[in-house]
Short mmCIF file of N, CA and C in Angstrom, two decimals:
data_model
loop_
_atom_site.label_atom_id
_atom_site.label_comp_id
_atom_site.label_asym_id
_atom_site.label_seq_id
_atom_site.Cartn_x
_atom_site.Cartn_y
_atom_site.Cartn_z
N MET N 11 -6.98 29.96 -24.69
CA MET N 11 -5.76 30.07 -23.79
C MET N 11 -4.38 29.15 -24.04
N ASP N 12 -3.37 29.25 -24.40
CA ASP N 12 -2.52 28.59 -24.94
C ASP N 12 -1.71 27.95 -23.22
N GLU N 13 -1.31 26.32 -23.12
CA GLU N 13 -0.47 26.45 -22.42
C GLU N 13 1.04 26.63 -23.19
N SER N 14 1.75 26.60 -21.91
CA SER N 14 3.45 27.25 -22.31
C SER N 14 3.56 25.93 -22.46
N PRO N 15 5.07 25.72 -23.07
CA PRO N 15 5.72 24.19 -23.40
C PRO N 15 6.13 23.89 -22.21
N ILE N 16 6.27 24.52 -21.22
CA ILE N 16 7.64 24.26 -19.60
C ILE N 16 6.18 23.13 -19.12
N GLU N 17 4.66 24.27 -19.17
CA GLU N 17 3.91 23.68 -18.23
C GLU N 17 3.60 22.03 -18.62
N THR N 18 3.31 22.27 -20.13
CA THR N 18 3.40 21.22 -20.64
C THR N 18 3.93 19.34 -20.58
N ASP N 19 5.22 20.17 -20.41
CA ASP N 19 6.58 18.90 -20.08
C ASP N 19 5.95 19.05 -18.74
N ALA N 20 5.50 19.42 -17.21
CA ALA N 20 5.91 19.14 -16.49
C ALA N 20 4.45 18.46 -15.58
N GLU N 21 3.65 18.50 -16.73
CA GLU N 21 2.44 17.81 -16.43
C GLU N 21 2.26 16.17 -17.09
N ALA N 22 3.10 16.54 -17.93
CA ALA N 22 3.59 15.03 -18.78
C ALA N 22 3.92 14.31 -18.01
N HIS N 23 5.44 15.03 -17.86
CA HIS N 23 6.14 14.21 -16.51
C HIS N 23 5.21 13.72 -15.34
N ALA N 24 4.48 14.58 -14.46
CA ALA N 24 3.59 14.41 -13.34
C ALA N 24 2.84 13.37 -13.96
N ALA N 25 1.81 12.96 -14.97
CA ALA N 25 1.31 12.23 -15.56
C ALA N 25 2.24 10.65 -16.00
N ALA N 26 3.18 10.97 -16.32
CA ALA N 26 4.51 9.56 -16.55
C ALA N 26 4.11 9.31 -15.09
N TYR N 27 4.87 10.06 -14.10
CA TYR N 27 5.26 9.43 -12.82
C TYR N 27 3.89 8.82 -12.27
N TRP N 28 3.25 9.42 -12.12
CA TRP N 28 1.86 8.40 -11.68
C TRP N 28 1.64 7.67 -12.19
N ARG N 29 1.77 7.00 -13.81
CA ARG N 29 1.73 5.54 -14.39
C ARG N 29 2.32 4.73 -14.27
N ALA N 30 3.52 5.13 -13.95
CA ALA N 30 3.89 4.36 -13.00
C ALA N 30 3.87 3.88 -11.88
N ASN N 31 3.50 4.69 -11.04
CA ASN N 31 3.22 4.48 -9.70
C ASN N 31 1.87 3.61 -9.76
N LEU N 32 0.47 3.54 -10.50
CA LEU N 32 -0.48 3.21 -10.36
C LEU N 32 -0.18 1.76 -10.89
N LYS N 33 0.77 1.42 -11.80
CA LYS N 33 0.76 0.32 -11.89
C LYS N 33 1.61 -0.59 -11.70
N LEU N 34 2.59 -0.16 -10.61
CA LEU N 34 2.95 -0.77 -9.41
C LEU N 34 1.73 -1.24 -8.66
N LEU N 35 1.70 -0.14 -7.85
CA LEU N 35 0.72 -0.43 -7.16
C LEU N 35 -0.73 -2.13 -7.54
N GLY N 36 -0.59 -1.90 -8.77
CA GLY N 36 -1.85 -2.37 -9.54
C GLY N 36 -1.61 -3.83 -9.35
N LEU N 37 0.17 -4.27 -10.03
CA LEU N 37 0.71 -5.41 -9.82
C LEU N 37 0.81 -6.20 -8.07
N LEU N 38 1.11 -5.05 -7.73
CA LEU N 38 1.50 -5.42 -5.67
C LEU N 38 -0.01 -5.55 -5.08
N LEU N 39 -1.34 -5.51 -5.43
CA LEU N 39 -2.34 -5.50 -4.91
C LEU N 39 -2.66 -6.93 -5.88
N ALA N 40 -1.99 -7.09 -7.27
CA ALA N 40 -2.88 -8.51 -8.17
C ALA N 40 -1.73 -9.37 -7.25
N ILE N 41 -1.02 -9.05 -6.96
CA ILE N 41 -0.17 -10.55 -5.91
C ILE N 41 -0.72 -10.79 -4.78
N TRP N 42 -0.95 -9.71 -3.83
CA TRP N 42 -1.61 -9.95 -2.85
C TRP N 42 -2.91 -10.56 -2.80
N PHE N 43 -3.69 -9.68 -3.70
CA PHE N 43 -4.75 -11.07 -3.87
C PHE N 43 -4.50 -12.28 -4.12
N ALA N 44 -4.12 -12.79 -5.16
CA ALA N 44 -4.03 -13.66 -5.51
C ALA N 44 -3.62 -14.49 -4.49
N ALA N 45 -2.64 -13.86 -3.84
CA ALA N 45 -2.08 -15.28 -3.12
C ALA N 45 -2.99 -15.40 -0.88
N SER N 46 -3.64 -14.12 -1.16
CA SER N 46 -4.33 -14.36 0.02
C SER N 46 -6.23 -14.27 -0.21
N PHE N 47 -6.25 -14.63 -1.13
CA PHE N 47 -7.32 -14.71 -2.04
C PHE N 47 -7.70 -16.32 -2.64
N GLY N 48 -7.01 -15.92 -3.34
CA GLY N 48 -6.74 -17.18 -4.15
C GLY N 48 -6.07 -18.55 -3.75
N ALA N 49 -4.27 -17.66 -3.03
CA ALA N 49 -4.48 -19.67 -2.67
C ALA N 49 -5.36 -19.70 -1.46
N GLY N 50 -5.25 -19.29 -0.38
CA GLY N 50 -5.78 -19.11 0.98
C GLY N 50 -7.80 -19.61 0.82
N ILE N 51 -8.19 -18.80 -0.16
CA ILE N 51 -9.54 -19.49 -0.02
C ILE N 51 -9.70 -20.45 -1.51
N ILE N 52 -9.91 -19.92 -2.99
CA ILE N 52 -10.13 -20.45 -3.54
C ILE N 52 -9.40 -21.48 -4.46
N LEU N 53 -8.31 -21.75 -4.31
CA LEU N 53 -7.14 -23.03 -4.35
C LEU N 53 -6.87 -23.50 -3.26
N ARG N 54 -7.32 -23.03 -1.98
CA ARG N 54 -7.05 -24.34 -0.45
C ARG N 54 -6.95 -25.50 -0.85
N ASP N 55 -8.86 -26.22 -1.17
CA ASP N 55 -8.72 -27.79 -1.62
C ASP N 55 -7.24 -28.28 -2.36
N TRP N 56 -7.23 -27.49 -3.31
CA TRP N 56 -6.26 -28.17 -4.35
C TRP N 56 -5.04 -27.90 -3.52
N LEU N 57 -4.43 -26.78 -2.53
CA LEU N 57 -3.54 -26.42 -2.61
C LEU N 57 -2.99 -27.45 -0.97
N ASP N 58 -4.04 -28.18 -0.14
CA ASP N 58 -3.82 -28.88 0.96
C ASP N 58 -3.14 -29.99 0.81
N GLN N 59 -2.71 -30.53 -0.65
CA GLN N 59 -2.64 -31.75 -0.63
C GLN N 59 -0.78 -31.98 -0.97
N TRP N 60 -0.46 -30.22 -0.60
CA TRP N 60 0.79 -30.58 -0.04
C TRP N 60 0.70 -29.71 0.97
N SER N 61 1.89 -30.41 2.06
CA SER N 61 2.23 -29.29 3.52
C SER N 61 3.42 -28.42 3.13
N LEU N 62 3.30 -27.44 4.36
CA LEU N 62 4.73 -26.73 4.87
C LEU N 62 4.68 -26.39 6.02
N GLY N 63 5.78 -27.21 6.71
CA GLY N 63 5.93 -26.92 7.91
C GLY N 63 5.01 -27.03 8.95
N GLY N 64 3.94 -28.99 8.08
CA GLY N 64 3.24 -29.54 9.06
C GLY N 64 2.33 -29.35 8.78
N TYR N 65 1.67 -28.69 7.94
CA TYR N 65 0.63 -27.98 7.95
C TYR N 65 0.31 -28.09 6.68
N PRO N 66 -1.68 -28.28 5.86
CA PRO N 66 -2.03 -28.10 4.62
C PRO N 66 -1.46 -26.88 4.00
N LEU N 67 -1.20 -26.37 3.05
CA LEU N 67 -0.75 -25.41 2.67
C LEU N 67 -1.72 -24.64 2.08
N GLY N 68 -3.10 -24.75 1.95
CA GLY N 68 -3.85 -24.25 1.56
C GLY N 68 -4.34 -23.37 3.04
N PHE N 69 -4.23 -23.74 4.30
CA PHE N 69 -4.34 -23.43 5.68
C PHE N 69 -3.03 -22.21 5.92
N TRP N 70 -2.13 -23.22 5.75
CA TRP N 70 -0.86 -22.27 5.92
C TRP N 70 -0.89 -20.35 5.11
N PHE N 71 -1.51 -21.14 3.34
CA PHE N 71 -1.67 -19.28 3.25
C PHE N 71 -2.65 -18.86 3.70
N ALA N 72 -3.39 -19.13 3.76
CA ALA N 72 -4.66 -18.32 4.52
C ALA N 72 -4.33 -17.90 6.06
N GLN N 73 -3.99 -18.62 6.65
CA GLN N 73 -3.04 -17.95 8.20
C GLN N 73 -1.75 -17.36 8.55
N GLN N 74 -1.34 -17.88 7.48
CA GLN N 74 0.65 -16.77 7.81
C GLN N 74 1.19 -16.69 6.10
N GLY N 75 0.95 -17.76 4.84
CA GLY N 75 1.14 -16.97 3.66
C GLY N 75 0.81 -15.87 3.27
N SER N 76 -0.40 -15.41 3.29
CA SER N 76 -0.61 -14.36 3.10
C SER N 76 -0.41 -12.94 3.22
N ILE N 77 0.71 -13.16 5.45
CA ILE N 77 0.88 -12.36 5.94
C ILE N 77 3.00 -11.84 5.66
N TYR N 78 2.89 -12.70 5.64
CA TYR N 78 4.21 -13.04 4.92
C TYR N 78 4.25 -12.42 3.84
N ILE N 79 3.73 -12.85 2.68
CA ILE N 79 3.63 -11.85 1.15
C ILE N 79 3.21 -10.91 1.68
N PHE N 80 2.13 -10.18 2.05
CA PHE N 80 2.12 -9.05 2.42
C PHE N 80 3.27 -8.10 2.55
N LEU N 81 3.81 -8.56 3.45
CA LEU N 81 5.79 -7.89 4.10
C LEU N 81 6.19 -7.87 3.40
N ALA N 82 6.42 -8.71 2.82
CA ALA N 82 7.30 -8.87 1.74
C ALA N 82 7.29 -7.44 0.37
N LEU N 83 5.95 -7.89 -0.06
CA LEU N 83 5.27 -6.73 -0.60
C LEU N 83 5.70 -4.87 -0.05
N ILE N 84 4.90 -4.84 0.94
CA ILE N 84 5.89 -3.51 1.51
C ILE N 84 6.94 -3.42 1.02
N VAL N 85 7.88 -4.52 1.17
CA VAL N 85 9.34 -3.78 0.95
C VAL N 85 9.93 -3.95 -0.88
N ILE N 86 9.21 -4.81 -1.40
CA ILE N 86 9.27 -4.15 -2.51
C ILE N 86 8.41 -2.84 -3.32
N TYR N 87 7.41 -2.96 -2.81
CA TYR N 87 7.21 -1.22 -3.07
C TYR N 87 8.16 0.05 -2.56
N SER N 88 8.39 -0.52 -1.40
CA SER N 88 9.44 0.44 -0.92
C SER N 88 10.59 1.19 -1.91
N VAL N 89 11.30 -0.35 -2.38
CA VAL N 89 12.39 -0.33 -2.92
C VAL N 89 12.10 0.65 -4.52
N ALA N 90 11.04 0.10 -4.99
CA ALA N 90 10.21 0.45 -6.05
C ALA N 90 9.99 1.59 -6.46
N MET N 91 9.31 1.96 -5.65
CA MET N 91 9.28 3.73 -5.58
C MET N 91 10.71 4.39 -5.56
N ARG N 92 11.29 4.04 -4.70
CA ARG N 92 12.87 5.01 -4.63
C ARG N 92 13.39 4.87 -6.61
N ARG N 93 13.22 3.64 -6.88
CA ARG N 93 13.60 3.62 -7.83
C ARG N 93 13.15 4.29 -8.56
N ILE N 94 11.26 4.47 -8.54
CA ILE N 94 11.07 5.21 -9.18
C ILE N 94 11.32 6.73 -9.30
N GLU N 95 10.89 7.14 -8.30
CA GLU N 95 11.35 8.50 -8.08
C GLU N 95 12.91 8.93 -8.47
N ARG N 96 13.73 8.10 -8.16
CA ARG N 96 14.88 8.64 -8.66
C ARG N 96 15.01 8.81 -10.27
N ARG N 97 13.96 8.34 -10.80
CA ARG N 97 14.33 8.36 -12.84
C ARG N 97 13.41 9.78 -12.80
N PHE N 98 12.46 9.96 -11.30
CA PHE N 98 11.30 11.04 -12.10
C PHE N 98 12.41 12.04 -11.29
N ASP N 99 13.88 11.74 -10.69
CA ASP N 99 13.86 12.53 -10.30
C ASP N 99 13.34 13.44 -8.83
N LEU N 100 12.63 12.99 -8.20
CA LEU N 100 12.00 13.17 -6.95
C LEU N 100 12.35 12.57 -5.80
N ASN N 101 13.44 12.16 -5.61
CA ASN N 101 14.07 12.09 -4.81
C ASN N 101 14.56 13.21 -3.61
N ASP N 102 14.56 12.94 -2.34
CA ASP N 102 14.88 14.01 -1.68
C ASP N 102 16.31 14.07 -1.18
#
């Protein structure tokens, strides 16, 4: 059973879309992990030598910074997904 060239192109197009989506998700999750776990826990003692707003930087990342970064990543994801959908002609 051979697939028609149209089905093959559509499957390749869908696979390319999902690769772009997963690549973006992987990048954003890695940034969030580095900010929340890396800066807030692993590097906390080292970052505490500086302060931000009167609080040690490691403490700030653990309490507020990771939340701000998470919110920024949501905005970045939304904008990037809109671009990806336009590139693959999937925008509504």
